[in-house]
Structure formats: C-alpha cells, structure tokens
mmCIF file of N, CA and C in Angstrom:
data_model
loop_
_atom_site.group_PDB
_atom_site.id
_atom_site.type_symbol
_atom_site.label_atom_id
_atom_site.label_comp_id
_atom_site.label_asym_id
_atom_site.label_seq_id
_atom_site.Cartn_x
_atom_site.Cartn_y
_atom_site.Cartn_z
ATOM 1 N N MET Y 1 107.473 118.106 58.364
ATOM 2 C CA MET Y 1 107.790 118.147 59.772
ATOM 3 C C MET Y 1 107.733 119.572 60.310
ATOM 4 N N CYS Y 2 107.016 120.384 59.674
ATOM 5 C CA CYS Y 2 106.913 121.784 60.069
ATOM 6 C C CYS Y 2 106.127 121.908 61.379
ATOM 7 N N GLY Y 3 106.594 122.753 62.250
ATOM 8 C CA GLY Y 3 105.843 123.015 63.477
ATOM 9 C C GLY Y 3 106.066 122.004 64.593
ATOM 10 N N MET Y 4 106.930 120.994 64.364
ATOM 11 C CA MET Y 4 107.201 120.013 65.421
ATOM 12 C C MET Y 4 108.214 120.604 66.397
ATOM 13 N N THR Y 5 107.876 120.597 67.647
ATOM 14 C CA THR Y 5 108.810 121.101 68.656
ATOM 15 C C THR Y 5 108.978 120.050 69.733
ATOM 16 N N GLU Y 6 110.116 120.094 70.390
ATOM 17 C CA GLU Y 6 110.364 119.186 71.503
ATOM 18 C C GLU Y 6 109.460 119.574 72.666
ATOM 19 N N PRO Y 7 108.781 118.610 73.277
ATOM 20 C CA PRO Y 7 107.980 118.959 74.449
ATOM 21 C C PRO Y 7 108.905 119.373 75.591
ATOM 22 N N LYS Y 8 108.539 120.397 76.301
ATOM 23 C CA LYS Y 8 109.341 120.870 77.423
ATOM 24 C C LYS Y 8 108.678 120.434 78.718
ATOM 25 N N ALA Y 9 109.525 120.170 79.711
ATOM 26 C CA ALA Y 9 108.996 119.821 81.033
ATOM 27 C C ALA Y 9 108.215 121.016 81.556
ATOM 28 N N PRO Y 10 107.107 120.767 82.233
ATOM 29 C CA PRO Y 10 106.334 121.897 82.756
ATOM 30 C C PRO Y 10 107.170 122.694 83.747
ATOM 31 N N LYS Y 11 107.081 123.981 83.683
ATOM 32 C CA LYS Y 11 107.827 124.855 84.590
ATOM 33 C C LYS Y 11 107.112 124.875 85.930
ATOM 34 N N ILE Y 12 107.868 124.629 86.991
ATOM 35 C CA ILE Y 12 107.289 124.653 88.334
ATOM 36 C C ILE Y 12 107.385 126.071 88.864
ATOM 37 N N GLU Y 13 106.275 126.563 89.388
ATOM 38 C CA GLU Y 13 106.258 127.889 90.004
ATOM 39 C C GLU Y 13 106.574 127.733 91.486
ATOM 40 N N PHE Y 14 107.641 128.362 91.934
ATOM 41 C CA PHE Y 14 108.031 128.297 93.347
ATOM 42 C C PHE Y 14 107.622 129.578 94.047
ATOM 43 N N PRO Y 15 107.345 129.561 95.347
ATOM 44 C CA PRO Y 15 107.204 128.372 96.194
ATOM 45 C C PRO Y 15 105.900 127.642 95.885
ATOM 46 N N CYS Y 16 105.897 126.342 96.184
ATOM 47 C CA CYS Y 16 104.692 125.543 95.951
ATOM 48 C C CYS Y 16 104.692 124.334 96.877
ATOM 49 N N ASP Y 17 103.511 123.754 97.072
ATOM 50 C CA ASP Y 17 103.417 122.482 97.778
ATOM 51 C C ASP Y 17 103.981 121.415 96.851
ATOM 52 N N TYR Y 18 104.797 120.552 97.383
ATOM 53 C CA TYR Y 18 105.497 119.571 96.567
ATOM 54 C C TYR Y 18 105.521 118.253 97.339
ATOM 55 N N VAL Y 19 105.156 117.168 96.683
ATOM 56 C CA VAL Y 19 105.105 115.863 97.346
ATOM 57 C C VAL Y 19 106.307 115.037 96.898
ATOM 58 N N ILE Y 20 107.032 114.492 97.872
ATOM 59 C CA ILE Y 20 108.124 113.578 97.551
ATOM 60 C C ILE Y 20 107.849 112.241 98.221
ATOM 61 N N LYS Y 21 108.383 111.194 97.590
ATOM 62 C CA LYS Y 21 108.235 109.846 98.139
ATOM 63 C C LYS Y 21 109.632 109.261 98.243
ATOM 64 N N VAL Y 22 109.971 108.777 99.427
ATOM 65 C CA VAL Y 22 111.302 108.249 99.698
ATOM 66 C C VAL Y 22 111.167 106.771 100.045
ATOM 67 N N ILE Y 23 111.898 105.919 99.313
ATOM 68 C CA ILE Y 23 111.802 104.472 99.520
ATOM 69 C C ILE Y 23 113.157 103.943 99.985
ATOM 70 N N GLY Y 24 113.128 103.148 101.052
ATOM 71 C CA GLY Y 24 114.364 102.570 101.573
ATOM 72 C C GLY Y 24 114.078 101.298 102.341
ATOM 73 N N ASN Y 25 115.131 100.705 102.904
ATOM 74 C CA ASN Y 25 114.961 99.497 103.714
ATOM 75 C C ASN Y 25 114.170 99.844 104.967
ATOM 76 N N ALA Y 26 113.231 99.000 105.302
ATOM 77 C CA ALA Y 26 112.426 99.225 106.503
ATOM 78 C C ALA Y 26 113.326 99.136 107.728
ATOM 79 N N ALA Y 27 113.169 100.101 108.619
ATOM 80 C CA ALA Y 27 113.907 100.117 109.888
ATOM 81 C C ALA Y 27 113.078 100.935 110.860
ATOM 82 N N PRO Y 28 113.204 100.640 112.173
ATOM 83 C CA PRO Y 28 112.382 101.358 113.152
ATOM 84 C C PRO Y 28 112.532 102.877 113.078
ATOM 85 N N ASP Y 29 113.714 103.352 112.668
ATOM 86 C CA ASP Y 29 113.935 104.802 112.650
ATOM 87 C C ASP Y 29 113.922 105.403 111.252
ATOM 88 N N PHE Y 30 113.510 104.642 110.231
ATOM 89 C CA PHE Y 30 113.587 105.145 108.852
ATOM 90 C C PHE Y 30 112.739 106.403 108.656
ATOM 91 N N THR Y 31 111.511 106.386 109.149
ATOM 92 C CA THR Y 31 110.641 107.560 108.981
ATOM 93 C C THR Y 31 111.249 108.777 109.668
ATOM 94 N N GLU Y 32 111.722 108.608 110.904
ATOM 95 C CA GLU Y 32 112.337 109.723 111.627
ATOM 96 C C GLU Y 32 113.551 110.253 110.878
ATOM 97 N N PHE Y 33 114.352 109.338 110.317
ATOM 98 C CA PHE Y 33 115.530 109.731 109.554
ATOM 99 C C PHE Y 33 115.128 110.585 108.349
ATOM 100 N N VAL Y 34 114.152 110.107 107.573
ATOM 101 C CA VAL Y 34 113.714 110.834 106.380
ATOM 102 C C VAL Y 34 113.186 112.208 106.763
ATOM 103 N N VAL Y 35 112.328 112.261 107.773
ATOM 104 C CA VAL Y 35 111.737 113.538 108.188
ATOM 105 C C VAL Y 35 112.829 114.496 108.661
ATOM 106 N N SER Y 36 113.827 114.001 109.393
ATOM 107 C CA SER Y 36 114.879 114.894 109.896
ATOM 108 C C SER Y 36 115.716 115.470 108.758
ATOM 109 N N VAL Y 37 116.016 114.668 107.744
ATOM 110 C CA VAL Y 37 116.776 115.176 106.587
ATOM 111 C C VAL Y 37 115.934 116.191 105.822
ATOM 112 N N VAL Y 38 114.675 115.862 105.583
ATOM 113 C CA VAL Y 38 113.804 116.761 104.825
ATOM 114 C C VAL Y 38 113.611 118.079 105.582
ATOM 115 N N GLU Y 39 113.462 118.009 106.898
ATOM 116 C CA GLU Y 39 113.283 119.217 107.724
ATOM 117 C C GLU Y 39 114.450 120.195 107.575
ATOM 118 N N GLN Y 40 115.655 119.678 107.363
ATOM 119 C CA GLN Y 40 116.813 120.550 107.195
ATOM 120 C C GLN Y 40 116.691 121.403 105.935
ATOM 121 N N HIS Y 41 116.030 120.873 104.928
ATOM 122 C CA HIS Y 41 115.903 121.568 103.643
ATOM 123 C C HIS Y 41 114.558 122.277 103.500
ATOM 124 N N ALA Y 42 113.540 121.746 104.153
ATOM 125 C CA ALA Y 42 112.184 122.307 104.042
ATOM 126 C C ALA Y 42 111.519 122.234 105.410
ATOM 127 N N PRO Y 43 111.865 123.179 106.311
ATOM 128 C CA PRO Y 43 111.309 123.130 107.668
ATOM 129 C C PRO Y 43 109.795 123.309 107.690
ATOM 130 N N GLY Y 44 109.184 122.785 108.751
ATOM 131 C CA GLY Y 44 107.755 123.004 108.946
ATOM 132 C C GLY Y 44 106.867 121.877 108.476
ATOM 133 N N ILE Y 45 107.402 120.673 108.360
ATOM 134 C CA ILE Y 45 106.585 119.528 107.935
ATOM 135 C C ILE Y 45 105.584 119.211 109.046
ATOM 136 N N ARG Y 46 104.328 119.050 108.659
ATOM 137 C CA ARG Y 46 103.297 118.712 109.640
ATOM 138 C C ARG Y 46 103.022 117.211 109.571
ATOM 139 N N ASP Y 47 102.696 116.634 110.744
ATOM 140 C CA ASP Y 47 102.463 115.185 110.816
ATOM 141 C C ASP Y 47 101.420 114.701 109.819
ATOM 142 N N GLU Y 48 100.378 115.512 109.583
ATOM 143 C CA GLU Y 48 99.326 115.048 108.662
ATOM 144 C C GLU Y 48 99.801 115.021 107.211
ATOM 145 N N HIS Y 49 100.998 115.565 106.946
ATOM 146 C CA HIS Y 49 101.547 115.540 105.587
ATOM 147 C C HIS Y 49 102.594 114.445 105.410
ATOM 148 N N VAL Y 50 102.652 113.515 106.370
ATOM 149 C CA VAL Y 50 103.594 112.400 106.289
ATOM 150 C C VAL Y 50 102.796 111.099 106.262
ATOM 151 N N THR Y 51 103.023 110.293 105.227
ATOM 152 C CA THR Y 51 102.353 109.005 105.095
ATOM 153 C C THR Y 51 103.423 107.929 104.961
ATOM 154 N N VAL Y 52 103.269 106.840 105.718
ATOM 155 C CA VAL Y 52 104.257 105.760 105.687
ATOM 156 C C VAL Y 52 103.559 104.468 105.262
ATOM 157 N N ASN Y 53 104.179 103.761 104.318
ATOM 158 C CA ASN Y 53 103.671 102.460 103.891
ATOM 159 C C ASN Y 53 104.821 101.468 103.877
ATOM 160 N N ASP Y 54 104.557 100.265 104.372
ATOM 161 C CA ASP Y 54 105.555 99.204 104.311
ATOM 162 C C ASP Y 54 105.195 98.249 103.183
ATOM 163 N N SER Y 55 106.219 97.638 102.586
ATOM 164 C CA SER Y 55 105.964 96.676 101.512
ATOM 165 C C SER Y 55 105.281 95.445 102.091
ATOM 166 N N SER Y 56 104.720 94.630 101.217
ATOM 167 C CA SER Y 56 103.942 93.468 101.682
ATOM 168 C C SER Y 56 104.779 92.509 102.531
ATOM 169 N N LYS Y 57 106.073 92.377 102.237
ATOM 170 C CA LYS Y 57 106.928 91.484 103.022
ATOM 171 C C LYS Y 57 107.657 92.225 104.133
ATOM 172 N N GLY Y 58 107.436 93.537 104.232
ATOM 173 C CA GLY Y 58 108.027 94.310 105.315
ATOM 174 C C GLY Y 58 109.502 94.638 105.149
ATOM 175 N N ARG Y 59 110.059 94.435 103.957
ATOM 176 C CA ARG Y 59 111.486 94.717 103.744
ATOM 177 C C ARG Y 59 111.736 96.184 103.432
ATOM 178 N N PHE Y 60 110.767 96.815 102.802
ATOM 179 C CA PHE Y 60 110.942 98.204 102.386
ATOM 180 C C PHE Y 60 109.884 99.088 103.014
ATOM 181 N N SER Y 61 110.224 100.348 103.110
ATOM 182 C CA SER Y 61 109.289 101.326 103.651
ATOM 183 C C SER Y 61 109.293 102.525 102.715
ATOM 184 N N SER Y 62 108.111 103.113 102.498
ATOM 185 C CA SER Y 62 108.067 104.341 101.715
ATOM 186 C C SER Y 62 107.451 105.424 102.582
ATOM 187 N N VAL Y 63 108.088 106.589 102.544
ATOM 188 C CA VAL Y 63 107.635 107.731 103.309
ATOM 189 C C VAL Y 63 107.276 108.814 102.305
ATOM 190 N N GLN Y 64 106.023 109.228 102.331
ATOM 191 C CA GLN Y 64 105.576 110.300 101.440
ATOM 192 C C GLN Y 64 105.362 111.550 102.277
ATOM 193 N N LEU Y 65 105.932 112.678 101.813
ATOM 194 C CA LEU Y 65 105.834 113.930 102.556
ATOM 195 C C LEU Y 65 105.431 115.057 101.626
ATOM 196 N N GLN Y 66 104.691 115.986 102.166
ATOM 197 C CA GLN Y 66 104.388 117.205 101.427
ATOM 198 C C GLN Y 66 105.213 118.329 102.047
ATOM 199 N N ILE Y 67 105.969 119.009 101.192
ATOM 200 C CA ILE Y 67 106.809 120.110 101.665
ATOM 201 C C ILE Y 67 106.448 121.374 100.894
ATOM 202 N N VAL Y 68 106.978 122.487 101.353
ATOM 203 C CA VAL Y 68 106.894 123.718 100.576
ATOM 204 C C VAL Y 68 108.233 123.841 99.865
ATOM 205 N N ALA Y 69 108.201 123.658 98.540
ATOM 206 C CA ALA Y 69 109.423 123.747 97.745
ATOM 207 C C ALA Y 69 109.686 125.208 97.409
ATOM 208 N N THR Y 70 110.931 125.631 97.608
ATOM 209 C CA THR Y 70 111.279 127.029 97.356
ATOM 210 C C THR Y 70 112.105 127.209 96.089
ATOM 211 N N GLY Y 71 112.618 126.122 95.535
ATOM 212 C CA GLY Y 71 113.396 126.250 94.304
ATOM 213 C C GLY Y 71 114.059 124.941 93.927
ATOM 214 N N GLU Y 72 114.579 124.899 92.692
ATOM 215 C CA GLU Y 72 115.219 123.681 92.187
ATOM 216 C C GLU Y 72 116.464 123.320 92.987
ATOM 217 N N ASP Y 73 117.224 124.333 93.438
ATOM 218 C CA ASP Y 73 118.441 124.049 94.213
ATOM 219 C C ASP Y 73 118.100 123.331 95.516
ATOM 220 N N GLN Y 74 117.016 123.776 96.161
ATOM 221 C CA GLN Y 74 116.573 123.143 97.411
ATOM 222 C C GLN Y 74 116.233 121.678 97.149
ATOM 223 N N LEU Y 75 115.448 121.412 96.112
ATOM 224 C CA LEU Y 75 115.038 120.034 95.812
ATOM 225 C C LEU Y 75 116.245 119.181 95.450
ATOM 226 N N ARG Y 76 117.160 119.708 94.642
ATOM 227 C CA ARG Y 76 118.349 118.954 94.241
ATOM 228 C C ARG Y 76 119.182 118.593 95.475
ATOM 229 N N ALA Y 77 119.412 119.549 96.372
ATOM 230 C CA ALA Y 77 120.202 119.296 97.580
ATOM 231 C C ALA Y 77 119.526 118.256 98.467
ATOM 232 N N LEU Y 78 118.210 118.358 98.591
ATOM 233 C CA LEU Y 78 117.450 117.404 99.395
ATOM 234 C C LEU Y 78 117.574 115.997 98.826
ATOM 235 N N PHE Y 79 117.337 115.839 97.526
ATOM 236 C CA PHE Y 79 117.413 114.523 96.889
ATOM 237 C C PHE Y 79 118.824 113.949 97.037
ATOM 238 N N GLU Y 80 119.863 114.788 96.835
ATOM 239 C CA GLU Y 80 121.238 114.301 96.919
ATOM 240 C C GLU Y 80 121.582 113.844 98.332
ATOM 241 N N GLU Y 81 121.144 114.597 99.341
ATOM 242 C CA GLU Y 81 121.455 114.195 100.718
ATOM 243 C C GLU Y 81 120.764 112.883 101.074
ATOM 244 N N LEU Y 82 119.511 112.734 100.659
ATOM 245 C CA LEU Y 82 118.803 111.480 100.941
ATOM 246 C C LEU Y 82 119.504 110.306 100.272
ATOM 247 N N LYS Y 83 119.869 110.447 99.000
ATOM 248 C CA LYS Y 83 120.511 109.351 98.278
ATOM 249 C C LYS Y 83 121.894 109.045 98.837
ATOM 250 N N ALA Y 84 122.625 110.087 99.260
ATOM 251 C CA ALA Y 84 123.991 109.905 99.767
ATOM 252 C C ALA Y 84 124.005 109.177 101.115
ATOM 253 N N SER Y 85 122.877 109.123 101.784
ATOM 254 C CA SER Y 85 122.825 108.492 103.111
ATOM 255 C C SER Y 85 123.096 106.994 103.057
ATOM 256 N N GLY Y 86 122.864 106.378 101.919
ATOM 257 C CA GLY Y 86 123.005 104.935 101.809
ATOM 258 C C GLY Y 86 121.795 104.161 102.298
ATOM 259 N N ARG Y 87 120.829 104.863 102.865
ATOM 260 C CA ARG Y 87 119.624 104.209 103.412
ATOM 261 C C ARG Y 87 118.456 104.291 102.432
ATOM 262 N N VAL Y 88 118.591 105.136 101.426
ATOM 263 C CA VAL Y 88 117.475 105.430 100.536
ATOM 264 C C VAL Y 88 117.740 104.778 99.167
ATOM 265 N N HIS Y 89 116.745 104.034 98.675
ATOM 266 C CA HIS Y 89 116.862 103.404 97.370
ATOM 267 C C HIS Y 89 116.389 104.328 96.251
ATOM 268 N N MET Y 90 115.330 105.074 96.531
ATOM 269 C CA MET Y 90 114.721 105.882 95.492
ATOM 270 C C MET Y 90 114.051 107.116 96.089
ATOM 271 N N VAL Y 91 114.102 108.213 95.358
ATOM 272 C CA VAL Y 91 113.359 109.409 95.726
ATOM 273 C C VAL Y 91 112.527 109.785 94.506
ATOM 274 N N LEU Y 92 111.229 109.865 94.690
ATOM 275 C CA LEU Y 92 110.331 110.190 93.579
ATOM 276 C C LEU Y 92 109.662 111.528 93.841
#
C-alpha cells in the first residue's frame, strides 16, 4: 500500500467565475428571490448569466446563476442564507 494517498478536493483559486444552481418550489417570485439573495453576497449578476428551468409538472423551479466567487466564506454564507429561507430545497 505504499504511495497511496487520500485524494484531495481541487483547490479553487479565488476570485473566479462560479456557477450555482438553486432548486425550490416554483413560485412567481422565486427567481427574483434567488437573485436578490445572491446579489447581497455577489453583486453584479447579469441577466445573461441567469437561467431558469421549471420541472415537467411545474412544481419545482431551478435557477442557475454565474457569480464571481471571492472566497469560501462568501460561498458558505450565500448557501446558508438560501437554505435558511425555507424556500430552497437544494443548492448545487
């Protein structure tokens, strides 16, 4: 077993373009809600970097955004605020 090492997660170099996907219950204001929360942590989101998809039955909505990530603390705070809202099922 010589030379076996645990694989390490790739180190992210900040700042960088970073894509997040937020999934929650479909609602008329869900996209606006997600964008407003993300803007607080990563200002400057452009409309062309926001993609919205609804599930086949229309119950869920996913919002994909590209942000400029500045560090792990920023991403952690963003993910926690989205999840704490009660409107978000998953952040990828």
